[in-house]
GROMACS .gro file of C-alpha atoms in nm:
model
  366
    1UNK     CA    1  -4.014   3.379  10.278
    2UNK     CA    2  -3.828   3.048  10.238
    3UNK     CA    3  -3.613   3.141   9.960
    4UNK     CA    4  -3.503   3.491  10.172
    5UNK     CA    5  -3.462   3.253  10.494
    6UNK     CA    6  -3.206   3.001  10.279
    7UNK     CA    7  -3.010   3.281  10.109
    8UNK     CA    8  -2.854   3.309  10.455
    9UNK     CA    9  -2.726   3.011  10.435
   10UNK     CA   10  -2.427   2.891  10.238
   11UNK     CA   11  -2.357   2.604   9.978
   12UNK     CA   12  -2.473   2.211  10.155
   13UNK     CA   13  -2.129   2.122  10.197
   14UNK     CA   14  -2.125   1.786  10.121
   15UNK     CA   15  -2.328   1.882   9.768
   16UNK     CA   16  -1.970   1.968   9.670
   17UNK     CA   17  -1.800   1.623   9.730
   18UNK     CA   18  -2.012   1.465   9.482
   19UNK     CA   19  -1.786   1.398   9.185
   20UNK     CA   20  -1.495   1.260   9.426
   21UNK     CA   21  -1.753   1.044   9.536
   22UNK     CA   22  -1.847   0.927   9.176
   23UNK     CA   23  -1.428   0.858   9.139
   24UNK     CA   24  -1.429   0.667   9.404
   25UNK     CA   25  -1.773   0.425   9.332
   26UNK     CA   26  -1.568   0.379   9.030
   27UNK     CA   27  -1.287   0.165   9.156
   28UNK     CA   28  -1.299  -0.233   9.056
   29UNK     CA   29  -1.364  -0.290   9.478
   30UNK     CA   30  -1.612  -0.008   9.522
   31UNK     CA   31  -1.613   0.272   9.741
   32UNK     CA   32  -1.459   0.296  10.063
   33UNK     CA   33  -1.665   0.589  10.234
   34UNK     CA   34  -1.475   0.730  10.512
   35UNK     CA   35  -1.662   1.123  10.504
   36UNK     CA   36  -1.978   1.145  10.674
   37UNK     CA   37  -1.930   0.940  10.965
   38UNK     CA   38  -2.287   0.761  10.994
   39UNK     CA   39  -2.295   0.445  11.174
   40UNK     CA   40  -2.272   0.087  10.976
   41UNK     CA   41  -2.327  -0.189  11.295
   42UNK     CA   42  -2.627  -0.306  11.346
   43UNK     CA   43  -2.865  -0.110  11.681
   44UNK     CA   44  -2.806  -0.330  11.971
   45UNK     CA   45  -3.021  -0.598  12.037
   46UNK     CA   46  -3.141  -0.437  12.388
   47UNK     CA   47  -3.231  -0.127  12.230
   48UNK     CA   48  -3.418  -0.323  11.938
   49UNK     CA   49  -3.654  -0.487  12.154
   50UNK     CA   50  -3.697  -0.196  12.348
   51UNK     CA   51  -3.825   0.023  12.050
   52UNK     CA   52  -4.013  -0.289  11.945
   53UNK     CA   53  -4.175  -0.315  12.292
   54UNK     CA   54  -4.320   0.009  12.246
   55UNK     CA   55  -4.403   0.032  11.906
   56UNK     CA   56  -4.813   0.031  11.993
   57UNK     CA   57  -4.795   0.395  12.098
   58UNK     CA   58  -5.118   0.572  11.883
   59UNK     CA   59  -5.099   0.842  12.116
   60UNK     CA   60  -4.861   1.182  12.094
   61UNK     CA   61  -4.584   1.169  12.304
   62UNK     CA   62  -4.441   1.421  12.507
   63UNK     CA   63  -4.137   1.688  12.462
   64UNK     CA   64  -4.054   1.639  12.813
   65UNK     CA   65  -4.057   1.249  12.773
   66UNK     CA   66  -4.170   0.962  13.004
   67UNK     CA   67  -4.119   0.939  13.346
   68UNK     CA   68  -3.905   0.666  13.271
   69UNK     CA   69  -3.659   0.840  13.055
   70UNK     CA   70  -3.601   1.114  13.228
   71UNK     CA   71  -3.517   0.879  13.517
   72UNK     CA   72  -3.257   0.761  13.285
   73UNK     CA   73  -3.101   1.082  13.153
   74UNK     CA   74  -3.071   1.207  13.544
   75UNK     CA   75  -2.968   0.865  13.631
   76UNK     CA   76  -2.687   0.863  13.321
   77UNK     CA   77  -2.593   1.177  13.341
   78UNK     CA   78  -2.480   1.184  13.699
   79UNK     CA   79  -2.333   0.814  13.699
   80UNK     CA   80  -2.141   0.889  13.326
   81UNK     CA   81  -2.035   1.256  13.353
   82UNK     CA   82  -2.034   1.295  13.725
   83UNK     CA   83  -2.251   1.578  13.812
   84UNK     CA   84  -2.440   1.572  14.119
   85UNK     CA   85  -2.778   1.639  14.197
   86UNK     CA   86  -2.926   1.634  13.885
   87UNK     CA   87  -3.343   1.564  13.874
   88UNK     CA   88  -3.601   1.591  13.581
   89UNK     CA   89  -3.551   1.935  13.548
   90UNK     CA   90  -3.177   1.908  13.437
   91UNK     CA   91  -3.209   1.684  13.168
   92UNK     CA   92  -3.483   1.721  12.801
   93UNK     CA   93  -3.501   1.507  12.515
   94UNK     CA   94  -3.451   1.611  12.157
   95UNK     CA   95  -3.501   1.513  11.813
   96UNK     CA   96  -3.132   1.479  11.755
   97UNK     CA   97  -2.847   1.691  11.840
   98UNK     CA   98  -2.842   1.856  11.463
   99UNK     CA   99  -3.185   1.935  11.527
  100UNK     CA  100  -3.103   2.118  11.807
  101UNK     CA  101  -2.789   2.284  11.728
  102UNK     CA  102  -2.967   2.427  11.447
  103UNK     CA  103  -3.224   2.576  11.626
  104UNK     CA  104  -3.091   2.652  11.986
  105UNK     CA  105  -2.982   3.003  11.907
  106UNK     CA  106  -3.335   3.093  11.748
  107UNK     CA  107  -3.532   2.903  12.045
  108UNK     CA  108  -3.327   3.105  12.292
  109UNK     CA  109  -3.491   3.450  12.148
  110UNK     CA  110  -3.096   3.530  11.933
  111UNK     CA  111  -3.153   3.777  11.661
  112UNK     CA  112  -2.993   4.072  11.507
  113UNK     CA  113  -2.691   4.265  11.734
  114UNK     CA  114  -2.618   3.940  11.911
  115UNK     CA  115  -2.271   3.703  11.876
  116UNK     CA  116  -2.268   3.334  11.843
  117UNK     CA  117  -1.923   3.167  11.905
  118UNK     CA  118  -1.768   2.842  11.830
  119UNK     CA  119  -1.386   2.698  11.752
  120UNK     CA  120  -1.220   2.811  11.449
  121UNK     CA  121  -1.224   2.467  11.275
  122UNK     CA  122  -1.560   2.306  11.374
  123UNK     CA  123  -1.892   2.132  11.272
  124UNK     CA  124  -2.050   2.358  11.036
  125UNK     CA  125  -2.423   2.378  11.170
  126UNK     CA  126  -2.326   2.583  11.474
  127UNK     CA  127  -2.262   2.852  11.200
  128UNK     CA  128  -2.606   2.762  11.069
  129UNK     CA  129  -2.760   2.815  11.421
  130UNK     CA  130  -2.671   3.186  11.422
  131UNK     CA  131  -2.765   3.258  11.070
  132UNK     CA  132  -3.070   3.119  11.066
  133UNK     CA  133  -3.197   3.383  11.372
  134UNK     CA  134  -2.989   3.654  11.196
  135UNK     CA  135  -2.662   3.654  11.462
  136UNK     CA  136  -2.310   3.742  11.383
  137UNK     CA  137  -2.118   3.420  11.369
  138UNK     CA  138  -1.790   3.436  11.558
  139UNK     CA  139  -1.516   3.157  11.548
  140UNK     CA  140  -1.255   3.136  11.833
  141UNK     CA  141  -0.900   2.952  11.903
  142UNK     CA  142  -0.938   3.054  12.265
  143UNK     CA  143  -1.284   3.153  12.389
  144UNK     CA  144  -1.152   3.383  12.663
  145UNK     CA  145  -0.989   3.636  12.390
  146UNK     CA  146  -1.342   3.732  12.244
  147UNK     CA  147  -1.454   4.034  12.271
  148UNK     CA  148  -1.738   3.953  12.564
  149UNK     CA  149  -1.975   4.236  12.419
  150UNK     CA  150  -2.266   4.149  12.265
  151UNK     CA  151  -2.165   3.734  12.314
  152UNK     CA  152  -2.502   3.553  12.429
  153UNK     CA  153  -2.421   3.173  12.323
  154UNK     CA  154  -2.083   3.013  12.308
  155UNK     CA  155  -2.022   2.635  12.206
  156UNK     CA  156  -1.761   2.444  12.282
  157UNK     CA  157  -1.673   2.118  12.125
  158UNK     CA  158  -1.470   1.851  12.349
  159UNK     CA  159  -1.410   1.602  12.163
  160UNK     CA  160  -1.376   1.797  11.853
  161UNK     CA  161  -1.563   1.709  11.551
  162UNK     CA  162  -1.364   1.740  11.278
  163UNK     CA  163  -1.016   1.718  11.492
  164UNK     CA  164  -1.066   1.519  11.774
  165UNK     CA  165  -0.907   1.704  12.072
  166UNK     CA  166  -1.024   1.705  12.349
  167UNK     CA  167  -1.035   1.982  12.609
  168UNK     CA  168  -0.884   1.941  12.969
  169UNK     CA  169  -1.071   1.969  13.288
  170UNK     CA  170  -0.880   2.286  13.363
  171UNK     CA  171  -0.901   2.431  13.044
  172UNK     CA  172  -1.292   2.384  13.057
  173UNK     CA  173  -1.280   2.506  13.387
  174UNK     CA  174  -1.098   2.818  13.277
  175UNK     CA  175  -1.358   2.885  13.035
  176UNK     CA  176  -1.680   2.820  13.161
  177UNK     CA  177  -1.534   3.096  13.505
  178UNK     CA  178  -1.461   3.363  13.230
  179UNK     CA  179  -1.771   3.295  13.071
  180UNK     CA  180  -1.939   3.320  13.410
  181UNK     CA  181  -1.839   3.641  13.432
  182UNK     CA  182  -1.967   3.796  13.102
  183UNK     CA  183  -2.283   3.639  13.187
  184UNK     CA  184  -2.234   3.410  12.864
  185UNK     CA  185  -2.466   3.107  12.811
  186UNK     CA  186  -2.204   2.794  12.747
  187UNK     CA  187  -2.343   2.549  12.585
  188UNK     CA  188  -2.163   2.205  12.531
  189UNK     CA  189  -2.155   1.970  12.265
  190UNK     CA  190  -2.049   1.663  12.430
  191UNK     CA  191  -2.168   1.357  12.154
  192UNK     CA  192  -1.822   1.199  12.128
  193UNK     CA  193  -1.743   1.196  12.529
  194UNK     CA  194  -1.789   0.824  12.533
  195UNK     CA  195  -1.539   0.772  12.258
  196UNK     CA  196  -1.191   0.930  12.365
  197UNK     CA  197  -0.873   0.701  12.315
  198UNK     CA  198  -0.591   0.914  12.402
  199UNK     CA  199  -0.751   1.143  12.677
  200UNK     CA  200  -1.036   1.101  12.893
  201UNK     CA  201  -1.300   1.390  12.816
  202UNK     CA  202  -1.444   1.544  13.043
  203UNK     CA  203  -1.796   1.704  13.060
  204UNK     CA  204  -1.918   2.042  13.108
  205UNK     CA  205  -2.110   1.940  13.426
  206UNK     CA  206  -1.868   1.772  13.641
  207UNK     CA  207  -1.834   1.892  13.908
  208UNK     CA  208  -1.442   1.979  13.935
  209UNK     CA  209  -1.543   2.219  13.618
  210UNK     CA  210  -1.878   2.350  13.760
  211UNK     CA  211  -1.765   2.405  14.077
  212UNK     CA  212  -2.097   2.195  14.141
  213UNK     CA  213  -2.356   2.435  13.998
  214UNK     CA  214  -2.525   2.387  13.636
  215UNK     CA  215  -2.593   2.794  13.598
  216UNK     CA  216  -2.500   2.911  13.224
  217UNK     CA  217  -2.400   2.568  13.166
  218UNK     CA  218  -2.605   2.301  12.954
  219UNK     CA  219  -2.402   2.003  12.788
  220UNK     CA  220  -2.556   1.823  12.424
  221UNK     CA  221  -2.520   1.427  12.430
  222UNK     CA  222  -2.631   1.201  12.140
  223UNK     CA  223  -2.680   0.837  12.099
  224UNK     CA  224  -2.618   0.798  11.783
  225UNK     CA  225  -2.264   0.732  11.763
  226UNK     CA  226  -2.207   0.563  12.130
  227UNK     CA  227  -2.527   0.311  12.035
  228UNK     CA  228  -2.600   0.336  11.657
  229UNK     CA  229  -2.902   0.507  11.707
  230UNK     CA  230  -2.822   0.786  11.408
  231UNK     CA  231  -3.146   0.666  11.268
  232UNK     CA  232  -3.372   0.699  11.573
  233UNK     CA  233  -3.247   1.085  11.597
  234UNK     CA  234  -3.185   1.025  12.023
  235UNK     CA  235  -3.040   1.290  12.180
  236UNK     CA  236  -3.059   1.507  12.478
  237UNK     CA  237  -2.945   1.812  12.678
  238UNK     CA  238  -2.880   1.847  13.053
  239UNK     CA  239  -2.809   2.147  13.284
  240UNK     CA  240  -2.890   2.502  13.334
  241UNK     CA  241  -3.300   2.427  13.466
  242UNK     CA  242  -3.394   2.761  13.374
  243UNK     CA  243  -3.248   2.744  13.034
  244UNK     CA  244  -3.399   2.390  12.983
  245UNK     CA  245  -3.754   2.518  13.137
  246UNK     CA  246  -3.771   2.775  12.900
  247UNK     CA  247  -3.668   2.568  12.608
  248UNK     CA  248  -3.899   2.310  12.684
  249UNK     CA  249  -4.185   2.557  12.672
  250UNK     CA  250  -4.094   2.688  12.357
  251UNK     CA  251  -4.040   2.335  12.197
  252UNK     CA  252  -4.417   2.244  12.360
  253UNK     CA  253  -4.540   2.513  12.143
  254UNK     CA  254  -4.314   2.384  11.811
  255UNK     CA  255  -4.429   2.030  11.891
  256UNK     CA  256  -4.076   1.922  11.892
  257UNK     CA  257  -4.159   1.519  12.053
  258UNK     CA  258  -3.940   1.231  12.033
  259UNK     CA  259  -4.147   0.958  11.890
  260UNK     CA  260  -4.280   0.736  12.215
  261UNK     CA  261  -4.091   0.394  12.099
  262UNK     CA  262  -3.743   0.611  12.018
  263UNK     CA  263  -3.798   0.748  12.381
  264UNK     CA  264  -3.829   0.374  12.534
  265UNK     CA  265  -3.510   0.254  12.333
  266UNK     CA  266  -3.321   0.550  12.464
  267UNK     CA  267  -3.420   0.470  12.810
  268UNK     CA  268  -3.309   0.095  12.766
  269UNK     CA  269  -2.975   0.225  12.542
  270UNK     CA  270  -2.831   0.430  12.838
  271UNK     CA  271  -2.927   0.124  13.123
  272UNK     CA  272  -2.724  -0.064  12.935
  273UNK     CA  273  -2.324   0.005  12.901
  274UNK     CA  274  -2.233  -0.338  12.767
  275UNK     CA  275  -2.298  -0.270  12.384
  276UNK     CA  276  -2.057   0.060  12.410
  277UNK     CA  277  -1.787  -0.092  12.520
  278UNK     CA  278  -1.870  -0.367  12.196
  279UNK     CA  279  -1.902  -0.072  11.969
  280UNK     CA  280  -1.565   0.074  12.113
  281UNK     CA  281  -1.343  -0.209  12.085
  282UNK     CA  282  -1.506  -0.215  11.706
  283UNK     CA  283  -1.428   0.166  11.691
  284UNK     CA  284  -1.086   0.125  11.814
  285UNK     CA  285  -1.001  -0.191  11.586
  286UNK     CA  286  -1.046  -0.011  11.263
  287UNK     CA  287  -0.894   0.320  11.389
  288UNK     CA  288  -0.554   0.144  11.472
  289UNK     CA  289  -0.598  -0.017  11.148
  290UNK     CA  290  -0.655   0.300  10.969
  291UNK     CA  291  -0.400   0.521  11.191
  292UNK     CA  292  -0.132   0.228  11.068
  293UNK     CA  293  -0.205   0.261  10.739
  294UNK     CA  294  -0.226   0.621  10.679
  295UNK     CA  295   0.070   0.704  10.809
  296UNK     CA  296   0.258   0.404  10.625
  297UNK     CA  297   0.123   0.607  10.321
  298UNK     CA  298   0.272   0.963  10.407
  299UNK     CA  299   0.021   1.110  10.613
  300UNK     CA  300   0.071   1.283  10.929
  301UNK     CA  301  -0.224   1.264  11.219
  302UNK     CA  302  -0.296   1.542  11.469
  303UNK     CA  303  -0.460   1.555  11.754
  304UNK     CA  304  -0.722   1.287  11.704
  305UNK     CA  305  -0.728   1.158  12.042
  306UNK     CA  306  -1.089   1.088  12.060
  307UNK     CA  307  -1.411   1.107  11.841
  308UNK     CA  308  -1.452   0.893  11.508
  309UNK     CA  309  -1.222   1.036  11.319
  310UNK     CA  310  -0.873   1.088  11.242
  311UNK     CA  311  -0.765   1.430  11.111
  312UNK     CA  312  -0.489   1.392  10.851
  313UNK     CA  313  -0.271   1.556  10.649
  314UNK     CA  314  -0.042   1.588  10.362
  315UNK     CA  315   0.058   1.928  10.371
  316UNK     CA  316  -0.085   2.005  10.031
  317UNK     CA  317  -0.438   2.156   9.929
  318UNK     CA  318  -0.735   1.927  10.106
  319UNK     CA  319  -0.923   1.931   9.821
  320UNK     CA  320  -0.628   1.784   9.639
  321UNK     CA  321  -0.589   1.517   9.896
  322UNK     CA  322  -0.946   1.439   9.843
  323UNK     CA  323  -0.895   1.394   9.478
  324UNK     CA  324  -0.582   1.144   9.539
  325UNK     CA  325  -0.784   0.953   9.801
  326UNK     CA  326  -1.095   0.932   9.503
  327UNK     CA  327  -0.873   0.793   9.312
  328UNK     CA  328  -0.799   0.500   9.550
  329UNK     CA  329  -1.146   0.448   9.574
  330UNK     CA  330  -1.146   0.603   9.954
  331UNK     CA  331  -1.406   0.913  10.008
  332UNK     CA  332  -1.296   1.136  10.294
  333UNK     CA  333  -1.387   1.477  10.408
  334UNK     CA  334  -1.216   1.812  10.274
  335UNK     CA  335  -1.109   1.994  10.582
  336UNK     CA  336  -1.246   2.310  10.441
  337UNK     CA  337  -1.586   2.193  10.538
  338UNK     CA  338  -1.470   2.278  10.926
  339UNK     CA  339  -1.337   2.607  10.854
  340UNK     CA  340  -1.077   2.809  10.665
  341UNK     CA  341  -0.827   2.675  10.933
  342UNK     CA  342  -0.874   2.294  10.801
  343UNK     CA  343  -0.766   2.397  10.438
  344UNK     CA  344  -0.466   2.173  10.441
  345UNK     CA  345  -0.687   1.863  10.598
  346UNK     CA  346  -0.879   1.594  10.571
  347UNK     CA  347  -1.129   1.435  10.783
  348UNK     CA  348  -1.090   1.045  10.798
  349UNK     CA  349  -1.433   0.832  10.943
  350UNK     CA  350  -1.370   0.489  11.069
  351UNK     CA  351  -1.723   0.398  11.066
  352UNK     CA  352  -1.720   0.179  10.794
  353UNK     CA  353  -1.780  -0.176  10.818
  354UNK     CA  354  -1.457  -0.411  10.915
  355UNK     CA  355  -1.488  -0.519  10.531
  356UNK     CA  356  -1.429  -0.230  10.402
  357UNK     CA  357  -1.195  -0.096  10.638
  358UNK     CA  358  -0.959  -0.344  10.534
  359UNK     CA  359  -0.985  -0.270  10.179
  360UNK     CA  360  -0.842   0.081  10.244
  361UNK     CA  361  -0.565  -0.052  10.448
  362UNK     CA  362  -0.490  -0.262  10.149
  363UNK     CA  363  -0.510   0.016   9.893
  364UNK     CA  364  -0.322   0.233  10.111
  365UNK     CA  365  -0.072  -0.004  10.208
  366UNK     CA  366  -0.022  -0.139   9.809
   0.00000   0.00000   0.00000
């Protein structure tokens, strides 16, 4: 049954970058990896003492979480994206956001004969999601142009990952009315809304795009980029209380519980908003640095006004610019992963430590 459940699934993308990434650990400075993105700072003290605090927790936890963090999602969730009214029953922990983009469409009963959407160039496991429960994957430049029929789940992705643009209040707006109308669950995926440079993001759940009610709406946020908590897998959803109630049911059943000491340091990482601005101004250091440098070396930048990444180009094959980058010693990531559209790309990370960061400016400045 395994082997019939993973032949839906395509290559592991990142498989494929493995000989670039042997090129590039064999430059006289090392490697320089700029392609997966995963955090390099340390976790925040507050947060460490938190998890710490907690750590004599022999009993199971709950999916629903403490008290205490739920207090803080609701309490975050209106003070950082603006909604209004939100209580417990807006807000549910999960075991990371992969975790749950990968499962959402099969928890929400998707199968055969229904449509999953998402953007044309985007991260690669909302494609996962609907083949995993067997539905027809559908990519978008403009959600509104789908064919409605048939569409139970669309995902939206503001700041992108891989491309980092970011989608306007009234384009959001726009979208989540038309989806409103087709009776089309929108879900989302909101991780990089704490990290936009060149816009302001805006959430799903504010009110101005809402129109003030959560219904078909539920918005993913992670900490693992905004606190360095990529290794605690902390993330959460908030909206739609019906479409939370009955995933928290279903995830009862699953035993899908984050650990009881990961739920305390999530409650203390949101209190706190002092460490994300430190881990910004560290962000935005290196992706000046990087921004400067890459386009001192013939590269061109679009959108990339927000996320952790910069999305590059060099108008040639990606895979070739991957190769020439390997051969400075730099990993990055083929556009191709995203989609078919990001053929002629490359993804960029700056979440490498300053160090290193500075040895890629100096190979790419040479």
């Amino acid at each position: 049954m395994s082997s019939a459940l993973s032949s839906r699934l395509p290559e592991f993308p990142w498989d494929r970058l493995a000989p670039h990434k042997a090129t590039a650990e064999a430059h006289p400075d090392g490697i320089v990896d700029l392609s997966i993105g995963t955090p390099v700072d340390p976790v925040p003290e507050v947060i460490q003492k938190a998890l710490a605090a907690a750590a004599d927790s022999p009993g199971y936890p709950t999916v629903w979480g403490t008290g205490e963090l739920r207090d803080a999602l609701s309490g975050w969730v209106e003070r950082r994206l603006g909604a209004t009214g939100v209580t417990h029953h807006h807000v549910l922990p999960v075991v990371g956001s992969k975790e749950l983009v990968a499962w959402l469409p099969t928890q929400l009963g998707l199968g055969p004969g229904d449509k999953v959407a998402f953007p044309e160039l985007a991260y690669p496991t909302y494609e996962i999601g609907a083949r995993l429960c067997g539905a027809e994957a559908v990519t978008y430049d403009d959600p509104t142009t789908l064919d409605p029929a048939g569409l139970k789940l669309l995902w939206l992705n503001s700041p992108s990952n891989p491309t980092g643009r970011v989608l306007s209040g009234e384009e959001l707006t726009r979208i989540v009315a038309w989806a409103r109308a087709h009776d089309i669950l929108v879900v989302s995926d909101e991780c990089y809304l704490e990290l936009g440079w060149e816009a302001e993001p805006v959430s799903v759940l504010h009110p101005d795009v809402s129109g003030g009610s959560f219904d078909g709406l539920v918005a993913v946020h992670s900490l693992s980029k905004r606190s360095n908590l990529a290794g605690y897998r902390s993330a959460f959803i908030a909206g739609d209380p019906a479409v939370l109630g009955e995933l928290l049911q279903i995830r009862k059943h699953g035993g899908m519980m984050t650990p009881a000491p990961v739920q305390a340091a999530t409650a203390a990482a949101l209190a706190d908003d002092t460490h994300v601005n430190e881990q910004r101004a560290r962000y935005a250091d290196r992706r000046a640095a990087l921004r400067s440098a890459l386009e001192g070396h013939g590269f061109r930048v679009e959108h990339s006004e927000a996320s952790l990444y910069l999305w590059v180009t060099r108008d040639e094959p990606c895979w070739d610019t991957v190769a020439y980058l390997a051969g400075l010693g730099i990993l990055v990531a083929p556009g191709e992963f995203y989609g078919p559209a990001g053929d002629r790309f490359v993804r960029v990370a700056f979440t490498a430590t300053d160090e290193r960061i500075v040895a890629a400016v100096k190979r790419l400045t040479a």
